[in-house]
Amino acid sequence: VTAPAQIVLRRYPDGAPTPSDFEATGLDVPEPGDGEVLVEVTHLSMDPFPRLRMQPRPPVGPPLPLGEAVDGRGLGRVVASRFAGLAVGDMIAGDVGWRTHAVLPGDRAKRLDPGLGPPERHLSALGPSGMTAYFAMHVVGAPEAGSTVVIAPAAGSVGSLAGQIAGLAGARVVGIGARSQAAALTGALGFDAAVDHRDLAAGLAAACPDGVDLFLDGVGGPAHDAVVARMNPRGRVVLLGFIAGYNDGGPPAYGTAAPILFKRLRVEGFLLADWQARFDEALRQMSAWLGSGELRPVEHVWMGLEQAPAAFAALFGDAPPGKQIVRVQA
Ligand SMILES: NC(=O)c1ccc[n+]([C@@H]2O[C@H](COP(=O)([O-])OP(=O)(O)OC[C@H]3O[C@@H](n4cnc5c(N)ncnc54)[C@H](OP(=O)(O)O)[C@@H]3O)[C@@H](O)[C@H]2O)c1
C-alpha cells in the first residue's frame, strides 16, 4: 500500500523541467462531498502541454500554483462514492492530479470499459493521445495512398499512433525526432524514414524526394519552416502544438507565410476538445485496429508516483518511444 502522497511544483522550471523542480509531500486523503467520488489514483498520463502553465503568466490558462499537486489527467479506482452514477470499484479517467488519492465531481469522471483493454491503453491509443491521432490524422489530415506524410514529433505519444494510421491509409510516412529514435521509428513503429530534428533540411530532402503532401506539426518554429519549405503545391498542414517553444514560455518564431501563399497550402489548427461528440466513433475504430493487430499501442510505464517528475522531464529530453505513463498503484 502506498502512503498517501502528492507531487507538488516547488518552483517554475527555468528552461527544460528537471525533477528538482518538483517535490513529494504527504497528502491528507480528502472526503468526497455530495456528487463527488474519492479515487485511488492508479496511473498518470504525462503530457507536454502543461509545461506552458508552469510560469507566472502563461499564454493559455491559469498558472499552475506552486506548492500544490501538479494538475494532470490519469486513471483511478473509486474507493468511496457520493455520486449515483459511479460505484466503489469502478475504474475512471479524469483530472486526478499527481497524487495517490483524489476527489473528483462524479460528472467529470469517465467510467472506463475494462473490456476495451488494460488500463494503460485508456491513456494511450484509447485515451486523448489516441483520439488526437485519430481525428488529426485520419479525419482532418485524411492522407491519400501514395502521398507523403511528415509527423513531428514522431516517436512520442500522438506521433507514434498517427504514423501508424497514416501507414494504414497507404501513405509514405516520415517521422522527425531525436537521432536516438530513428531505429524505433523505422522498426516497430513502421515509419518509412526517420529524420533527425538537428539536421532537418538535408534529412527531409533525402527522406521526401517527392515533396510533402501532409504535415502533422506538434513542434513548430524552425522544424515547421523546414517542412513547409518542402511541401508540394496544395499541401496541408495540421497544427497540433509547438513543443519547441514550451520551455521558452510560448510559441517559437515561425518563418514567413509566403510559402503558404505561393504553394496555396491549407493550414488548420487542431484542438481535441472540438471532437468530443465523436469520441465513440474514434474508440470503435481504434479498438478495431488494435484488435486486428493493425495498430500497435506504444507505451512506456514508469513505476511509482515518485517517478512522475523524471517522466515529465523526459518529454523534453530523451523519453523512450510512445506514451509516457506513470503507474501509481497496481
Ligand atoms: N492540439 C491538441 O489537441 C493536442 C493534443 C495532444 C497533443 N498535442 C500536442 O502534440 C505534440 C505532441 O504531444 P505528445 O503528447 O504526443 O508528446 P510526445 O510526442 O509524447 O512527447 C514529446 C516529444 O517531443 C519531442 N521534443 C521535446 N522537446 C522538443 C523540442 N524542443 N524540439 C523538437 N522536439 C521536441 C521529443 O521527441 P524526440 O526525442 O523524438 O525528439 C519528446 O519525446 C505536442 O505539441 C502537444 O502539445 C496537441
Coordinates of C-alpha atoms and ligand atoms in Angstrom, one line a residue:
V1 CA 0.0 0.0 0.0
T2 CA 1.4 3.4 -1.0
A3 CA 1.2 6.0 1.8
P4 CA -1.0 9.0 0.7
A5 CA 1.3 11.4 -1.2
Q6 CA 1.4 14.0 -3.8
I7 CA 4.0 15.7 -6.1
V8 CA 3.9 19.4 -5.9
L9 CA 5.6 22.1 -8.1
R10 CA 8.4 23.7 -6.0
R11 CA 9.3 26.4 -8.5
Y12 CA 8.7 27.3 -12.1
P13 CA 11.3 25.4 -14.3
D14 CA 14.0 27.6 -15.8
G15 CA 14.0 26.2 -19.4
A16 CA 13.6 22.4 -19.6
P17 CA 11.9 21.0 -16.5
T18 CA 14.1 18.9 -14.1
P19 CA 13.0 16.5 -11.3
S20 CA 14.3 19.1 -8.7
D21 CA 11.5 21.5 -9.8
F22 CA 9.1 19.1 -8.0
E23 CA 8.8 17.7 -4.5
A24 CA 7.0 14.7 -2.9
T25 CA 4.9 15.6 0.1
G26 CA 2.4 13.9 2.3
L27 CA -1.3 14.0 1.5
D28 CA -4.4 14.2 3.8
V29 CA -6.9 12.0 2.0
P30 CA -10.0 14.2 1.3
E31 CA -13.6 13.1 1.9
P32 CA -15.9 13.2 -1.1
G33 CA -18.8 15.7 -0.8
D34 CA -22.3 15.3 -2.4
G35 CA -22.0 14.4 -6.1
E36 CA -18.3 13.5 -5.7
V37 CA -16.1 10.4 -5.7
L38 CA -12.9 9.5 -3.9
V39 CA -10.5 7.6 -6.1
E40 CA -7.2 5.8 -5.5
V41 CA -5.1 7.0 -8.4
T42 CA -3.6 4.1 -10.4
H43 CA -2.0 5.7 -13.5
L44 CA -0.9 9.2 -14.6
S45 CA -0.7 10.5 -18.1
M46 CA 2.4 12.6 -18.9
D47 CA 1.6 15.4 -21.4
P48 CA 3.9 18.2 -22.5
F49 CA 1.3 21.0 -22.8
P50 CA 1.1 21.7 -19.0
R51 CA 4.7 22.9 -19.2
L52 CA 3.3 26.1 -20.7
R53 CA 1.3 26.7 -17.4
M54 CA 4.5 26.3 -15.3
Q55 CA 5.2 30.0 -15.4
P56 CA 3.7 33.1 -13.7
R57 CA 1.9 34.4 -16.8
P58 CA 1.1 31.5 -19.2
P59 CA -0.1 32.3 -22.8
V60 CA -3.1 30.0 -22.1
G61 CA -4.9 29.0 -18.9
P62 CA -4.0 30.0 -15.4
P63 CA -0.5 29.4 -13.9
L64 CA -0.1 26.1 -12.1
P65 CA 0.1 27.0 -8.5
L66 CA 3.3 26.4 -6.6
G67 CA 3.2 24.1 -3.6
E68 CA 0.1 22.2 -4.9
A69 CA -0.2 18.9 -6.6
V70 CA 0.6 19.2 -10.3
D71 CA -2.6 19.1 -12.5
G72 CA -2.8 16.1 -14.8
R73 CA -5.0 13.5 -16.3
G74 CA -5.0 9.9 -15.1
L75 CA -6.9 6.9 -14.0
G76 CA -8.2 5.8 -10.7
R77 CA -10.3 3.3 -8.8
V78 CA -13.4 4.6 -7.0
V79 CA -13.0 3.8 -3.2
A80 CA -15.9 6.0 -2.0
S81 CA -18.8 7.4 -3.9
R82 CA -21.5 10.0 -3.2
F83 CA -22.4 10.1 -6.9
A84 CA -25.2 7.9 -8.2
G85 CA -23.5 7.2 -11.5
L86 CA -20.3 5.6 -10.0
A87 CA -19.8 2.7 -7.6
V88 CA -16.9 1.6 -5.4
G89 CA -14.6 -0.5 -7.6
D90 CA -15.3 1.4 -10.9
M91 CA -12.2 2.5 -12.9
I92 CA -12.4 6.1 -14.1
A93 CA -10.4 8.6 -16.1
G94 CA -10.3 12.2 -15.1
D95 CA -8.2 15.1 -13.9
V96 CA -6.8 13.4 -10.9
G97 CA -3.5 15.3 -10.5
W98 CA -0.1 14.0 -9.4
R99 CA -1.3 12.3 -6.2
T100 CA -2.2 8.9 -4.8
H101 CA -5.8 9.9 -3.9
A102 CA -8.2 12.5 -5.5
V103 CA -11.7 13.7 -5.0
L104 CA -13.5 14.4 -8.3
P105 CA -17.0 15.6 -9.2
G106 CA -18.7 12.4 -10.4
D107 CA -19.8 14.0 -13.6
R108 CA -16.2 14.8 -14.5
A109 CA -15.0 11.2 -14.0
K110 CA -15.4 9.0 -17.1
R111 CA -16.1 5.3 -16.3
L112 CA -13.8 3.0 -18.2
D113 CA -14.9 -0.1 -20.0
P114 CA -12.3 -2.6 -18.8
G115 CA -13.3 -4.9 -21.7
L116 CA -11.6 -2.5 -24.1
G117 CA -8.1 -3.2 -22.8
P118 CA -5.7 -2.8 -19.9
P119 CA -5.7 0.5 -18.0
E120 CA -2.6 1.9 -19.8
R121 CA -4.5 1.7 -23.2
H122 CA -7.0 4.2 -21.9
L123 CA -4.2 6.8 -21.7
S124 CA -2.6 5.8 -25.0
A125 CA -4.4 4.6 -28.0
L126 CA -7.9 4.8 -26.4
G127 CA -7.2 8.0 -24.5
P128 CA -6.6 11.6 -25.5
S129 CA -3.4 10.8 -27.4
G130 CA -5.2 8.2 -29.5
M131 CA -8.2 10.4 -30.0
T132 CA -5.8 13.2 -31.2
A133 CA -4.0 10.8 -33.6
Y134 CA -7.3 9.5 -35.0
F135 CA -9.0 12.9 -35.5
A136 CA -5.9 14.9 -36.6
M137 CA -4.6 12.2 -39.0
H138 CA -7.5 10.0 -40.0
V139 CA -10.3 12.6 -40.2
V140 CA -8.6 16.1 -40.7
G141 CA -5.4 15.0 -42.4
A142 CA -7.0 12.1 -44.3
P143 CA -3.9 11.2 -46.3
E144 CA -4.2 9.6 -49.7
A145 CA -2.5 6.4 -50.6
G146 CA 0.9 7.1 -52.1
S147 CA 1.1 10.6 -50.6
T148 CA 4.0 11.7 -48.4
V149 CA 3.1 12.5 -44.7
V150 CA 5.6 14.1 -42.3
I151 CA 5.0 13.9 -38.5
A152 CA 6.8 15.8 -35.8
P153 CA 7.4 14.8 -33.0
A154 CA 7.1 11.2 -34.5
A155 CA 8.1 8.7 -31.8
G156 CA 6.0 10.2 -29.0
S157 CA 2.5 9.6 -27.8
V158 CA 0.5 11.1 -30.6
G159 CA 3.1 10.7 -33.3
S160 CA 3.7 7.0 -32.9
L161 CA -0.1 6.3 -33.4
A162 CA -0.6 8.9 -36.1
G163 CA 2.2 7.5 -38.1
Q164 CA 0.7 4.0 -38.0
I165 CA -2.7 5.4 -39.0
A166 CA -1.1 7.2 -42.0
G167 CA 0.6 3.9 -42.9
L168 CA -2.8 2.1 -42.8
A169 CA -4.0 4.7 -45.4
G170 CA -1.2 3.7 -47.7
A171 CA 0.9 6.9 -47.3
R172 CA 4.6 7.1 -47.2
V173 CA 5.3 8.1 -43.6
V174 CA 8.3 10.2 -42.5
G175 CA 9.0 10.9 -38.8
I176 CA 11.0 13.7 -37.3
G177 CA 12.7 13.0 -33.9
A178 CA 15.9 12.7 -32.0
R179 CA 18.6 10.6 -33.6
S180 CA 18.1 8.0 -30.9
Q181 CA 14.5 7.4 -32.1
A182 CA 15.4 6.6 -35.7
A183 CA 15.6 2.8 -35.2
A184 CA 12.3 2.7 -33.3
L185 CA 10.6 4.8 -35.9
T186 CA 11.6 2.7 -38.9
G187 CA 11.4 -0.5 -37.0
A188 CA 8.5 -1.4 -34.7
L189 CA 6.6 1.8 -35.5
G190 CA 6.5 1.2 -39.2
F191 CA 7.7 4.6 -40.4
D192 CA 9.2 4.6 -43.9
A193 CA 12.0 7.0 -42.9
A194 CA 13.3 8.9 -39.9
V195 CA 14.7 12.4 -39.9
D196 CA 16.9 13.8 -37.1
H197 CA 15.5 17.2 -35.9
R198 CA 19.0 18.7 -35.8
D199 CA 19.6 18.0 -39.5
L200 CA 16.3 18.8 -41.0
A201 CA 17.0 20.3 -44.4
A202 CA 19.3 17.5 -45.6
G203 CA 17.3 14.8 -43.8
L204 CA 14.0 15.9 -45.3
A205 CA 15.4 16.3 -48.8
A206 CA 16.7 12.7 -48.6
A207 CA 13.5 11.2 -47.0
C208 CA 10.9 13.1 -49.1
P209 CA 12.2 13.0 -52.7
D210 CA 8.6 13.7 -54.0
G211 CA 7.9 16.6 -51.5
V212 CA 5.5 16.6 -48.6
D213 CA 1.7 16.4 -49.0
L214 CA 0.6 16.5 -45.4
F215 CA 2.4 17.6 -42.2
L216 CA 1.2 16.9 -38.7
D217 CA 3.1 19.5 -36.7
G218 CA 3.4 19.4 -32.9
V219 CA 6.9 21.0 -32.8
G220 CA 6.6 24.5 -34.5
G221 CA 9.3 27.0 -35.2
P222 CA 12.3 26.1 -37.4
A223 CA 11.0 22.5 -37.8
H224 CA 7.8 23.9 -39.1
D225 CA 9.6 26.1 -41.6
A226 CA 11.9 23.3 -42.8
V227 CA 8.9 21.0 -43.6
V228 CA 6.8 23.8 -45.2
A229 CA 9.8 24.5 -47.5
R230 CA 9.4 21.0 -48.9
M231 CA 5.7 21.0 -49.2
N232 CA 4.0 20.3 -52.5
P233 CA 1.5 22.8 -54.0
R234 CA -1.8 22.5 -52.3
G235 CA -0.3 20.5 -49.4
R236 CA -1.9 20.6 -46.0
V237 CA -0.5 21.3 -42.5
V238 CA -2.4 20.3 -39.3
L239 CA -1.0 22.3 -36.3
L240 CA -1.2 20.3 -33.1
G241 CA 1.2 22.2 -30.8
F242 CA 4.6 23.8 -30.6
I243 CA 6.7 21.8 -28.2
A244 CA 9.9 23.6 -29.4
G245 CA 8.6 26.7 -27.5
Y246 CA 7.1 25.1 -24.4
N247 CA 10.3 25.7 -22.3
D248 CA 10.6 29.3 -23.6
G249 CA 7.1 30.4 -22.4
G250 CA 5.2 30.5 -25.7
P251 CA 5.2 29.8 -29.5
P252 CA 8.6 29.8 -31.1
A253 CA 9.2 32.1 -34.1
Y254 CA 7.7 30.8 -37.3
G255 CA 9.1 31.9 -40.6
T256 CA 7.4 33.8 -43.4
A257 CA 3.9 33.0 -44.6
A258 CA 5.0 33.4 -48.2
P259 CA 5.3 29.7 -48.9
I260 CA 1.7 29.2 -47.7
L261 CA 0.6 31.8 -50.3
F262 CA 2.7 30.7 -53.2
K263 CA 2.1 27.0 -52.7
R264 CA -1.6 27.5 -51.9
L265 CA -1.2 25.4 -48.7
R266 CA -4.0 24.9 -46.3
V267 CA -3.0 25.2 -42.6
E268 CA -5.5 24.1 -39.9
G269 CA -5.3 24.4 -36.2
F270 CA -6.4 21.3 -34.2
L271 CA -7.8 21.1 -30.7
L272 CA -9.0 17.8 -29.4
A273 CA -11.7 19.5 -27.3
D274 CA -13.6 20.2 -30.6
W275 CA -14.1 16.5 -31.3
Q276 CA -15.6 15.2 -28.1
A277 CA -19.0 14.5 -29.7
R278 CA -17.3 11.9 -32.0
F279 CA -15.2 10.1 -29.4
D280 CA -17.3 6.9 -29.6
E281 CA -16.6 6.7 -33.4
A282 CA -12.8 7.1 -32.7
L283 CA -12.9 4.5 -29.8
R284 CA -14.7 2.0 -32.1
Q285 CA -12.1 2.4 -34.9
M286 CA -9.1 2.5 -32.7
S287 CA -10.3 -0.7 -30.8
A288 CA -10.9 -2.4 -34.1
W289 CA -7.4 -1.6 -35.4
L290 CA -5.9 -2.7 -32.0
G291 CA -8.0 -5.9 -32.1
S292 CA -6.9 -6.8 -35.6
G293 CA -3.2 -6.0 -34.8
E294 CA -3.1 -3.3 -37.5
L295 CA -2.3 -0.7 -34.7
R296 CA 0.2 -1.3 -32.0
P297 CA -0.1 0.6 -28.8
V298 CA 3.3 2.2 -27.8
E299 CA 3.5 2.8 -24.1
H300 CA 6.4 3.3 -21.6
V301 CA 5.4 2.7 -18.0
W302 CA 7.4 4.4 -15.1
M303 CA 6.8 2.7 -11.8
G304 CA 5.8 4.8 -8.8
L305 CA 4.4 8.3 -8.2
E306 CA 7.9 9.5 -7.3
Q307 CA 8.9 8.9 -11.0
A308 CA 6.4 11.5 -12.3
P309 CA 8.9 14.4 -12.3
A310 CA 11.5 12.3 -14.2
A311 CA 8.9 11.0 -16.6
F312 CA 7.6 14.6 -17.3
A313 CA 11.2 15.9 -17.7
A314 CA 11.9 13.1 -20.2
L315 CA 9.2 14.6 -22.5
F316 CA 11.6 17.5 -23.1
G317 CA 14.7 15.2 -23.1
D318 CA 15.2 11.6 -24.0
A319 CA 11.9 9.9 -23.4
P320 CA 11.7 6.3 -24.8
P321 CA 9.2 5.9 -27.7
G322 CA 5.5 6.1 -27.1
K323 CA 3.2 7.4 -24.4
Q324 CA 4.8 8.1 -21.0
I325 CA 2.6 6.6 -18.3
V326 CA 3.3 6.7 -14.5
R327 CA 1.9 3.7 -12.7
V328 CA 1.0 4.9 -9.2
Q329 CA -0.7 1.8 -7.9
A330 CA -1.4 -1.7 -9.4
Ligands
LIG1 N1 -4.0 20.2 -30.1 C1 -4.3 19.1 -29.4 O1 -5.5 18.9 -29.1 C2 -3.2 18.2 -28.9 C3 -3.5 17.0 -28.2 C4 -2.4 16.2 -27.8 C5 -1.1 16.7 -28.0 N2 -0.9 17.9 -28.7 C6 0.5 18.3 -29.0 O2 1.1 17.4 -29.8 C7 2.5 17.4 -29.6 C8 3.0 16.0 -29.2 O3 2.3 15.7 -27.9 P1 2.5 14.2 -27.3 O4 1.6 14.2 -26.1 O5 2.4 13.2 -28.3 O6 4.0 14.3 -26.7 P2 5.2 13.3 -27.0 O7 5.5 13.4 -28.5 O8 5.0 12.0 -26.4 O9 6.5 13.9 -26.2 C9 7.2 14.9 -26.5 C10 8.3 14.6 -27.6 O10 8.6 15.8 -28.2 C11 9.9 15.8 -28.7 N3 10.5 17.1 -28.3 C12 10.7 17.6 -27.0 N4 11.2 18.8 -27.0 C13 11.4 19.1 -28.3 C14 12.0 20.2 -29.0 N5 12.4 21.3 -28.3 N6 12.0 20.2 -30.3 C15 11.6 19.2 -31.0 N7 11.0 18.1 -30.4 C16 11.0 18.0 -29.1 C17 10.6 14.6 -28.1 O11 10.8 13.6 -29.1 P3 12.2 13.2 -29.7 O12 13.0 12.7 -28.6 O13 11.9 12.2 -30.7 O14 12.8 14.5 -30.3 C18 9.7 14.1 -27.0 O15 9.7 12.8 -26.8 C19 2.7 18.5 -28.5 O16 3.0 19.7 -29.1 C20 1.4 18.5 -27.8 O17 1.1 19.7 -27.1 C21 -1.9 18.6 -29.1

